Coordinates of C-alpha atoms in Angstrom, one line a residue:
Chain A
S24 CA 62.7 158.2 76.2
Q25 CA 63.6 158.7 72.3
Q26 CA 64.8 162.1 71.2
G27 CA 64.7 161.7 67.7
E28 CA 61.1 159.8 65.9
E29 CA 61.8 159.0 62.4
D30 CA 58.9 158.8 59.8
P31 CA 57.8 156.9 57.6
Q32 CA 58.7 153.6 60.1
A33 CA 59.1 152.3 56.6
L34 CA 59.2 153.0 53.1
S35 CA 59.4 151.0 50.3
I36 CA 59.9 152.3 46.4
Q37 CA 61.4 151.4 43.4
E38 CA 64.7 151.5 42.3
G39 CA 65.8 154.9 40.7
E40 CA 62.7 157.0 43.0
N41 CA 64.3 159.3 45.7
A42 CA 63.4 158.5 49.5
T43 CA 62.7 161.3 52.2
M44 CA 62.9 160.0 55.8
N45 CA 62.2 162.7 58.5
C46 CA 62.8 163.0 62.2
S47 CA 61.8 164.9 64.9
Y48 CA 63.7 165.6 68.1
K49 CA 62.2 167.3 71.2
T50 CA 65.1 169.3 73.3
S51 CA 68.0 171.2 71.5
I52 CA 71.2 170.0 69.8
N53 CA 74.2 170.9 68.8
N54 CA 74.5 168.4 66.2
L55 CA 72.1 165.7 64.4
Q56 CA 73.3 163.0 62.8
W57 CA 71.8 160.0 60.5
Y58 CA 73.1 156.5 60.5
R59 CA 72.6 153.7 58.6
Q60 CA 71.9 149.6 59.1
N61 CA 71.9 146.9 57.1
S62 CA 70.3 143.7 58.6
G63 CA 72.1 141.9 60.7
R64 CA 75.2 144.2 61.2
G65 CA 76.1 147.5 63.1
L66 CA 75.3 151.0 62.7
V67 CA 77.5 153.4 60.1
H68 CA 77.7 157.1 60.0
L69 CA 75.8 158.6 57.7
I70 CA 76.6 162.5 57.6
L71 CA 76.2 165.3 60.9
I72 CA 75.0 168.2 60.8
R73 CA 75.9 171.8 63.2
S74 CA 73.1 172.8 64.4
N75 CA 74.0 176.2 62.8
E76 CA 73.8 174.3 58.9
R77 CA 70.7 173.9 57.5
E78 CA 71.7 172.0 55.0
K79 CA 74.5 169.2 53.9
H80 CA 75.0 167.3 51.4
S81 CA 77.5 163.8 50.7
G82 CA 77.0 162.2 47.5
R83 CA 73.2 160.9 46.9
L84 CA 72.6 161.8 50.5
R85 CA 70.9 165.7 51.4
V86 CA 70.2 166.1 54.9
T87 CA 68.5 169.2 56.4
L88 CA 68.1 170.8 59.4
D89 CA 65.2 173.1 61.3
T90 CA 65.9 173.8 64.5
S91 CA 62.6 176.3 65.2
K92 CA 60.6 173.1 63.8
K93 CA 63.2 170.5 65.7
S94 CA 63.1 168.2 62.7
S95 CA 65.3 166.9 60.1
S96 CA 65.1 165.0 56.8
L97 CA 67.9 162.7 55.0
L98 CA 66.9 162.4 51.1
I99 CA 68.6 159.6 49.3
T100 CA 68.3 160.1 45.7
A101 CA 68.3 158.0 43.0
S102 CA 67.8 154.9 45.2
R103 CA 70.2 151.6 44.7
A104 CA 68.6 148.2 45.8
A105 CA 72.0 148.4 48.0
D106 CA 70.1 151.4 50.0
T107 CA 67.8 148.8 51.2
A108 CA 68.6 148.9 55.3
S109 CA 67.1 151.0 58.1
Y110 CA 67.8 154.9 58.3
F111 CA 68.3 156.5 62.6
C112 CA 68.9 159.5 63.2
A113 CA 70.6 160.5 66.6
T114 CA 70.9 163.6 68.6
G115 CA 73.3 163.9 71.4
G116 CA 76.8 164.0 72.3
S117 CA 79.1 161.5 71.2
E118 CA 79.1 160.3 74.8
K119 CA 75.4 159.4 74.8
L120 CA 73.6 159.3 71.1
V121 CA 69.9 159.1 71.6
F122 CA 68.7 157.2 68.8
G123 CA 65.2 156.9 66.8
K124 CA 63.4 153.4 66.1
G125 CA 64.1 154.7 62.6
T126 CA 62.8 154.2 59.4
K127 CA 63.3 150.8 57.3
L128 CA 63.9 151.4 53.7
T129 CA 63.1 148.9 50.9
V130 CA 64.2 149.5 47.0
N131 CA 62.7 147.3 45.0
P132 CA 65.2 146.8 42.2
Chain B
N3 CA 92.7 149.4 60.2
A4 CA 90.5 147.5 61.5
G5 CA 86.8 148.7 62.3
V6 CA 85.7 147.8 65.8
M7 CA 85.3 144.3 66.6
Q8 CA 83.1 142.7 68.8
N9 CA 83.2 139.2 69.7
P10 CA 81.2 136.7 69.9
R11 CA 78.4 137.7 67.4
H12 CA 75.7 135.1 68.9
L13 CA 76.2 134.1 72.5
V14 CA 73.2 131.7 73.8
R15 CA 72.7 131.4 77.5
R16 CA 70.1 130.0 79.4
R17 CA 68.3 131.7 82.5
G18 CA 70.8 132.1 84.6
Q19 CA 74.1 131.8 83.2
E20 CA 76.2 134.7 83.5
A21 CA 77.1 136.5 79.6
R22 CA 80.5 138.2 78.6
L23 CA 80.1 140.2 75.6
R24 CA 83.9 141.9 74.4
C25 CA 84.5 144.7 71.9
S26 CA 87.8 145.7 71.1
P27 CA 87.8 149.4 69.6
M28 CA 89.0 150.8 66.5
K29 CA 93.5 151.9 66.7
G30 CA 94.1 154.8 68.3
H31 CA 90.3 155.1 70.3
S32 CA 89.8 155.6 73.8
H33 CA 86.6 155.6 74.0
V34 CA 84.1 152.9 74.0
Y35 CA 80.2 152.8 73.9
W36 CA 77.8 149.9 74.9
Y37 CA 74.4 150.1 73.0
R38 CA 71.5 147.8 73.5
Q39 CA 69.0 147.0 70.3
L40 CA 65.5 145.3 70.9
P41 CA 64.0 144.1 68.0
E42 CA 62.5 146.4 65.5
E43 CA 63.6 149.3 68.1
G44 CA 66.7 152.3 68.0
L45 CA 69.7 151.4 70.0
K46 CA 69.6 152.5 73.8
F47 CA 72.5 153.9 75.2
M48 CA 73.5 151.7 78.2
V49 CA 77.6 152.8 79.4
Y50 CA 80.3 155.0 77.9
L51 CA 84.3 153.9 79.3
Q52 CA 87.6 155.5 79.0
K53 CA 90.7 153.3 79.5
E54 CA 90.0 152.3 83.3
N55 CA 87.0 155.2 83.8
I56 CA 83.6 154.2 83.7
I57 CA 82.6 157.3 82.5
D58 CA 78.6 157.0 82.1
E59 CA 76.8 154.4 83.1
S60 CA 73.1 156.1 83.2
G61 CA 71.8 153.5 80.7
M62 CA 73.0 150.3 82.6
P63 CA 70.4 148.7 84.5
K64 CA 71.7 149.1 88.3
E65 CA 71.9 145.1 89.4
R66 CA 73.3 142.6 87.2
F67 CA 75.0 144.3 84.3
S68 CA 78.5 145.1 84.6
A69 CA 81.0 146.9 82.1
E70 CA 84.9 147.9 82.2
F71 CA 87.6 148.5 80.0
P72 CA 90.8 147.9 81.6
K73 CA 94.3 149.1 80.8
E74 CA 95.3 146.6 78.1
G75 CA 92.5 144.5 76.1
P76 CA 89.2 144.4 75.0
S77 CA 86.3 146.4 77.1
I78 CA 83.7 143.9 78.3
L79 CA 80.4 143.7 79.1
R80 CA 79.3 141.3 82.1
I81 CA 75.6 140.5 82.5
Q82 CA 75.0 137.7 85.4
Q83 CA 72.3 135.3 85.9
V84 CA 71.0 136.0 82.1
V85 CA 67.1 136.8 82.1
R86 CA 65.0 136.6 79.0
G87 CA 64.3 140.0 79.0
D88 CA 68.2 140.3 78.1
S89 CA 67.8 138.7 75.0
A90 CA 68.8 141.8 72.3
A91 CA 71.8 142.4 70.1
Y92 CA 74.7 144.4 72.2
F93 CA 76.4 147.4 69.6
C94 CA 79.9 148.4 70.8
A95 CA 81.1 152.3 69.1
S96 CA 84.2 153.5 69.7
S97 CA 85.1 157.3 68.8
P98 CA 88.7 159.1 68.8
F99 CA 87.8 162.3 71.0
E100 CA 89.6 164.9 69.3
G101 CA 88.6 167.6 70.9
S102 CA 85.3 168.6 70.9
S103 CA 83.6 165.1 71.1
Y104 CA 80.2 166.9 70.5
N105 CA 80.5 166.2 66.7
S106 CA 82.3 163.2 66.5
P107 CA 80.6 160.3 65.0
L108 CA 81.0 156.8 66.7
H109 CA 82.1 153.9 64.8
F110 CA 80.3 151.0 65.4
G111 CA 80.7 147.0 65.6
N112 CA 78.5 144.6 64.0
G113 CA 77.0 143.0 67.4
T114 CA 76.8 140.5 69.9
R115 CA 73.4 138.8 69.3
L116 CA 72.5 137.2 72.7
T117 CA 69.4 134.5 72.8
V118 CA 68.4 133.9 76.6
T119 CA 66.5 130.2 76.6

């Protein structure tokens, strides 16, 4: 069964707006990772947040982690058309990452 | 520094044929993972290999599927007697395994899209 579940399944915004995607998981974790997948391509690692971290930033990305609620969020600020992609959260050790079904983000120019 | 290379990018097979998917990990990476992705779905773990060893194949179907990562050459995912349900994108990923693997992100290839007709 899926460990991570992203919400919403699809999100459409205008360029310049912020995009927020959420991920819920079921069991305790060592870390949580976010990946991006452009259409027809492989996954690209965006950011990893450890279980003892609450918030992490990388450029226009901000990730939060609430282990008490077993949830994480990914915020993309000042979105660009190039951010159009599917975004997945993943949990587990690198030996066996478990992915959610993803959020499909469309950024309209 | 080349990334994870997968070939072919697209593969069409008739039912009953064999499919062989290849993956060359990033330079310096000795750990390879195979994942399968159905349309509009996330990736599902299939198998994790090190050179000449299968570490975890808990996600691999028991029949028709096999994987190897020989001492020399790429990792191979082999599907025998393919059926329509095998149609999917198959992704390979690699990692360097430095110390604690729990904090090591995976590097993915662009996948092989298998279509079974």
